[in-house]
Amino acid sequence: MVPRTAQHPPAGAAPTVLKIVIAGGFGAGKTTAVGAVSEITPLSTEEYLTEASADVDNLAGIEAKQTTTVAFDFGRLSLPDAPIPLELFLFGTPGQDRFVDLWYDLSRGAIGAVVLVDTRRLESSFAPVSFFEDIGLPFVVAVNEFDGAHRYHPEQVRTALKLPSAVPVVTCDARDTNHVAGVLLALVDHAVNNATSSRAGHTSTTLQDA
């Protein structure tokens, strides 16, 4: 869904720059999602998993995983043909709870977050969902449909994660450029609507306000 505003910008207007956080549990597909849509070579801080992390990095269900993000991923996506030209700066978080201090840093100045969910390891999604609820940052939940994983209806995922009806829940393939771009636009639209609701006394809202 394309974000709504009161009027279209003039032709040739500079794009609106927005910061978005891509979060989720360990192995949920954050690095993959950033890489799928980034128009630049993504900045990645992945390191190989070693025996030293065996006690804290649970690989149940993702035994083939060999690397993990230890700081953040960064990518950029330009959408010049949107009703409002956008330039999205994407910051992927490390998934483990021990990096929560980085989650705070990466969330500063963001308009919202995408929480990627792996239904094979749903328990890993509770921490990022609670984090964004606690700091009051708008977010959408995107169920990453891994090959071979059981397919759940989005409302089943909403119930399992105890999400309010206002939080959008969508499905995607984090490897697919169009899927990830659609999730990002859903987040922008949700963030704008959230800002509009919180500014009931204003007659219009733009993306710059979000």
GROMACS .gro file of C-alpha atoms in nm:
model
  210
    1MET     CA    1   0.000   0.000   0.000
    2VAL     CA    2   0.139   0.340  -0.100
    3PRO     CA    3   0.156   0.609   0.173
    4ARG     CA    4  -0.110   0.878   0.159
    5THR     CA    5  -0.061   1.254   0.187
    6ALA     CA    6  -0.275   1.559   0.133
    7GLN     CA    7  -0.104   1.657  -0.195
    8HIS     CA    8   0.158   1.539  -0.438
    9PRO     CA    9   0.503   1.700  -0.429
   10PRO     CA   10   0.623   1.906  -0.726
   11ALA     CA   11   0.806   1.725  -1.004
   12GLY     CA   12   1.174   1.682  -0.928
   13ALA     CA   13   1.125   1.725  -0.553
   14ALA     CA   14   1.396   1.578  -0.332
   15PRO     CA   15   1.299   1.239  -0.188
   16THR     CA   16   1.183   1.206   0.169
   17VAL     CA   17   1.449   1.016   0.362
   18LEU     CA   18   1.317   0.763   0.613
   19LYS     CA   19   1.498   0.534   0.853
   20ILE     CA   20   1.353   0.185   0.901
   21VAL     CA   21   1.463  -0.089   1.138
   22ILE     CA   22   1.451  -0.454   1.028
   23ALA     CA   23   1.429  -0.666   1.341
   24GLY     CA   24   1.338  -1.018   1.446
   25GLY     CA   25   1.469  -1.322   1.622
   26PHE     CA   26   1.796  -1.503   1.558
   27GLY     CA   27   1.792  -1.644   1.204
   28ALA     CA   28   1.460  -1.485   1.103
   29GLY     CA   29   1.599  -1.349   0.774
   30LYS     CA   30   1.693  -0.989   0.850
   31THR     CA   31   2.022  -0.986   0.660
   32THR     CA   32   1.853  -1.162   0.368
   33ALA     CA   33   1.570  -0.905   0.359
   34VAL     CA   34   1.807  -0.607   0.358
   35GLY     CA   35   2.013  -0.765   0.083
   36ALA     CA   36   1.705  -0.845  -0.126
   37VAL     CA   37   1.600  -0.481  -0.171
   38SER     CA   38   1.915  -0.276  -0.123
   39GLU     CA   39   2.025  -0.088  -0.435
   40ILE     CA   40   2.377  -0.064  -0.292
   41THR     CA   41   2.600  -0.345  -0.178
   42PRO     CA   42   2.471  -0.393   0.177
   43LEU     CA   43   2.697  -0.321   0.469
   44SER     CA   44   2.703  -0.641   0.671
   45THR     CA   45   2.866  -0.723   1.004
   46GLU     CA   46   2.821  -1.099   0.994
   47GLU     CA   47   3.068  -1.324   1.170
   48TYR     CA   48   3.099  -1.702   1.171
   49LEU     CA   49   2.932  -1.885   1.456
   50THR     CA   50   3.181  -2.065   1.678
   51GLU     CA   51   3.169  -2.307   1.967
   52ALA     CA   52   3.210  -2.012   2.203
   53SER     CA   53   2.850  -1.904   2.130
   54ALA     CA   54   2.699  -2.252   2.141
   55ASP     CA   55   2.546  -2.197   2.485
   56VAL     CA   56   2.372  -1.869   2.391
   57ASP     CA   57   2.286  -1.907   2.021
   58ASN     CA   58   2.017  -2.172   1.988
   59LEU     CA   59   2.036  -2.328   1.641
   60ALA     CA   60   1.738  -2.560   1.683
   61GLY     CA   61   1.550  -2.551   1.355
   62ILE     CA   62   1.822  -2.352   1.177
   63GLU     CA   63   2.112  -2.593   1.204
   64ALA     CA   64   2.251  -2.488   0.865
   65LYS     CA   65   2.307  -2.130   0.982
   66GLN     CA   66   2.681  -2.051   0.989
   67THR     CA   67   2.697  -1.673   1.047
   68THR     CA   68   2.528  -1.411   1.263
   69THR     CA   69   2.504  -1.032   1.262
   70VAL     CA   70   2.705  -0.880   1.546
   71ALA     CA   71   2.636  -0.507   1.492
   72PHE     CA   72   2.393  -0.420   1.213
   73ASP     CA   73   2.317  -0.454   0.843
   74PHE     CA   74   2.266  -0.144   0.631
   75GLY     CA   75   2.101  -0.102   0.293
   76ARG     CA   76   1.928   0.169   0.092
   77LEU     CA   77   1.620   0.161  -0.129
   78SER     CA   78   1.502   0.451  -0.346
   79LEU     CA   79   1.139   0.470  -0.460
   80PRO     CA   80   1.133   0.770  -0.695
   81ASP     CA   81   0.801   0.674  -0.856
   82ALA     CA   82   0.598   0.666  -0.536
   83PRO     CA   83   0.341   0.949  -0.492
   84ILE     CA   84   0.600   1.090  -0.252
   85PRO     CA   85   0.953   1.002  -0.370
   86LEU     CA   86   1.117   0.802  -0.092
   87GLU     CA   87   1.468   0.706   0.006
   88LEU     CA   88   1.465   0.434   0.269
   89PHE     CA   89   1.764   0.370   0.493
   90LEU     CA   90   1.740   0.015   0.624
   91PHE     CA   91   1.908  -0.098   0.945
   92GLY     CA   92   1.898  -0.468   1.029
   93THR     CA   93   1.946  -0.553   1.396
   94PRO     CA   94   2.131  -0.847   1.546
   95GLY     CA   95   1.874  -1.102   1.659
   96GLN     CA   96   2.003  -1.214   1.996
   97ASP     CA   97   1.862  -1.055   2.311
   98ARG     CA   98   2.214  -0.982   2.439
   99PHE     CA   99   2.241  -0.709   2.174
  100VAL     CA  100   1.938  -0.516   2.304
  101ASP     CA  101   2.148  -0.203   2.368
  102LEU     CA  102   2.213  -0.189   1.994
  103TRP     CA  103   1.839  -0.216   1.929
  104TYR     CA  104   1.791   0.111   2.118
  105ASP     CA  105   2.069   0.282   1.922
  106LEU     CA  106   1.943   0.161   1.585
  107SER     CA  107   1.584   0.264   1.663
  108ARG     CA  108   1.668   0.630   1.727
  109GLY     CA  109   1.521   0.844   1.452
  110ALA     CA  110   1.340   0.555   1.283
  111ILE     CA  111   0.981   0.597   1.163
  112GLY     CA  112   0.908   0.233   1.239
  113ALA     CA  113   1.023  -0.127   1.231
  114VAL     CA  114   0.959  -0.451   1.050
  115VAL     CA  115   0.961  -0.754   1.280
  116LEU     CA  116   1.043  -1.064   1.075
  117VAL     CA  117   0.891  -1.379   1.219
  118ASP     CA  118   1.001  -1.739   1.170
  119THR     CA  119   0.705  -1.959   1.269
  120ARG     CA  120   0.941  -2.254   1.322
  121ARG     CA  121   1.090  -2.057   1.614
  122LEU     CA  122   0.803  -1.832   1.713
  123GLU     CA  123   0.932  -1.789   2.069
  124SER     CA  124   1.221  -1.579   1.934
  125SER     CA  125   0.974  -1.315   1.813
  126PHE     CA  126   0.835  -1.216   2.153
  127ALA     CA  127   1.140  -1.012   2.256
  128PRO     CA  128   1.150  -0.782   1.948
  129VAL     CA  129   0.771  -0.739   1.954
  130SER     CA  130   0.781  -0.641   2.322
  131PHE     CA  131   1.077  -0.410   2.258
  132PHE     CA  132   0.898  -0.198   1.999
  133GLU     CA  133   0.578  -0.196   2.203
  134ASP     CA  134   0.774  -0.070   2.504
  135ILE     CA  135   0.951   0.213   2.317
  136GLY     CA  136   0.635   0.309   2.128
  137LEU     CA  137   0.777   0.267   1.777
  138PRO     CA  138   0.520   0.166   1.511
  139PHE     CA  139   0.592  -0.175   1.363
  140VAL     CA  140   0.452  -0.437   1.130
  141VAL     CA  141   0.499  -0.811   1.162
  142ALA     CA  142   0.614  -0.993   0.847
  143VAL     CA  143   0.597  -1.372   0.855
  144ASN     CA  144   0.896  -1.500   0.658
  145GLU     CA  145   0.770  -1.813   0.484
  146PHE     CA  146   1.071  -2.042   0.487
  147ASP     CA  147   1.082  -2.338   0.251
  148GLY     CA  148   0.926  -2.641   0.419
  149ALA     CA  149   0.776  -2.443   0.708
  150HIS     CA  150   0.408  -2.483   0.790
  151ARG     CA  151   0.194  -2.199   0.651
  152TYR     CA  152  -0.014  -2.014   0.910
  153HIS     CA  153  -0.281  -1.755   0.846
  154PRO     CA  154  -0.167  -1.407   0.958
  155GLU     CA  155  -0.446  -1.396   1.215
  156GLN     CA  156  -0.314  -1.717   1.370
  157VAL     CA  157   0.025  -1.550   1.407
  158ARG     CA  158  -0.143  -1.240   1.553
  159THR     CA  159  -0.315  -1.454   1.815
  160ALA     CA  160   0.001  -1.646   1.898
  161LEU     CA  161   0.200  -1.325   1.947
  162LYS     CA  162  -0.089  -1.149   2.127
  163LEU     CA  163  -0.076  -0.856   1.887
  164PRO     CA  164  -0.342  -0.583   1.891
  165SER     CA  165  -0.560  -0.549   1.582
  166ALA     CA  166  -0.386  -0.220   1.490
  167VAL     CA  167  -0.056  -0.397   1.414
  168PRO     CA  168  -0.043  -0.516   1.050
  169VAL     CA  169   0.057  -0.881   1.000
  170VAL     CA  170   0.166  -0.982   0.651
  171THR     CA  171   0.348  -1.273   0.488
  172CYS     CA  172   0.659  -1.252   0.271
  173ASP     CA  173   0.960  -1.428   0.129
  174ALA     CA  174   1.262  -1.235   0.257
  175ARG     CA  175   1.455  -1.340  -0.056
  176ASP     CA  176   1.206  -1.172  -0.289
  177THR     CA  177   1.269  -0.806  -0.374
  178ASN     CA  178   0.904  -0.727  -0.444
  179HIS     CA  179   0.785  -0.899  -0.126
  180VAL     CA  180   1.026  -0.706   0.094
  181ALA     CA  181   0.952  -0.375  -0.081
  182GLY     CA  182   0.581  -0.436  -0.022
  183VAL     CA  183   0.642  -0.495   0.348
  184LEU     CA  184   0.842  -0.171   0.371
  185LEU     CA  185   0.562   0.028   0.205
  186ALA     CA  186   0.311  -0.133   0.442
  187LEU     CA  187   0.524  -0.012   0.732
  188VAL     CA  188   0.552   0.343   0.594
  189ASP     CA  189   0.175   0.355   0.547
  190HIS     CA  190   0.121   0.222   0.901
  191ALA     CA  191   0.364   0.475   1.048
  192VAL     CA  192   0.193   0.763   0.866
  193ASN     CA  193  -0.150   0.647   0.980
  194ASN     CA  194  -0.020   0.612   1.335
  195ALA     CA  195   0.118   0.967   1.324
  196THR     CA  196  -0.212   1.093   1.184
  197SER     CA  197  -0.407   0.931   1.466
  198SER     CA  198  -0.179   1.087   1.727
  199ARG     CA  199  -0.223   1.432   1.572
  200ALA     CA  200  -0.600   1.440   1.559
  201GLY     CA  201  -0.601   1.819   1.576
  202HIS     CA  202  -0.399   1.858   1.255
  203THR     CA  203  -0.569   1.879   0.919
  204SER     CA  204  -0.295   1.698   0.726
  205THR     CA  205   0.013   1.482   0.779
  206THR     CA  206   0.315   1.430   0.559
  207LEU     CA  207   0.581   1.163   0.564
  208GLN     CA  208   0.824   1.416   0.706
  209ASP     CA  209   0.605   1.436   1.017
  210ALA     CA  210   0.622   1.061   1.076
   0.00000   0.00000   0.00000
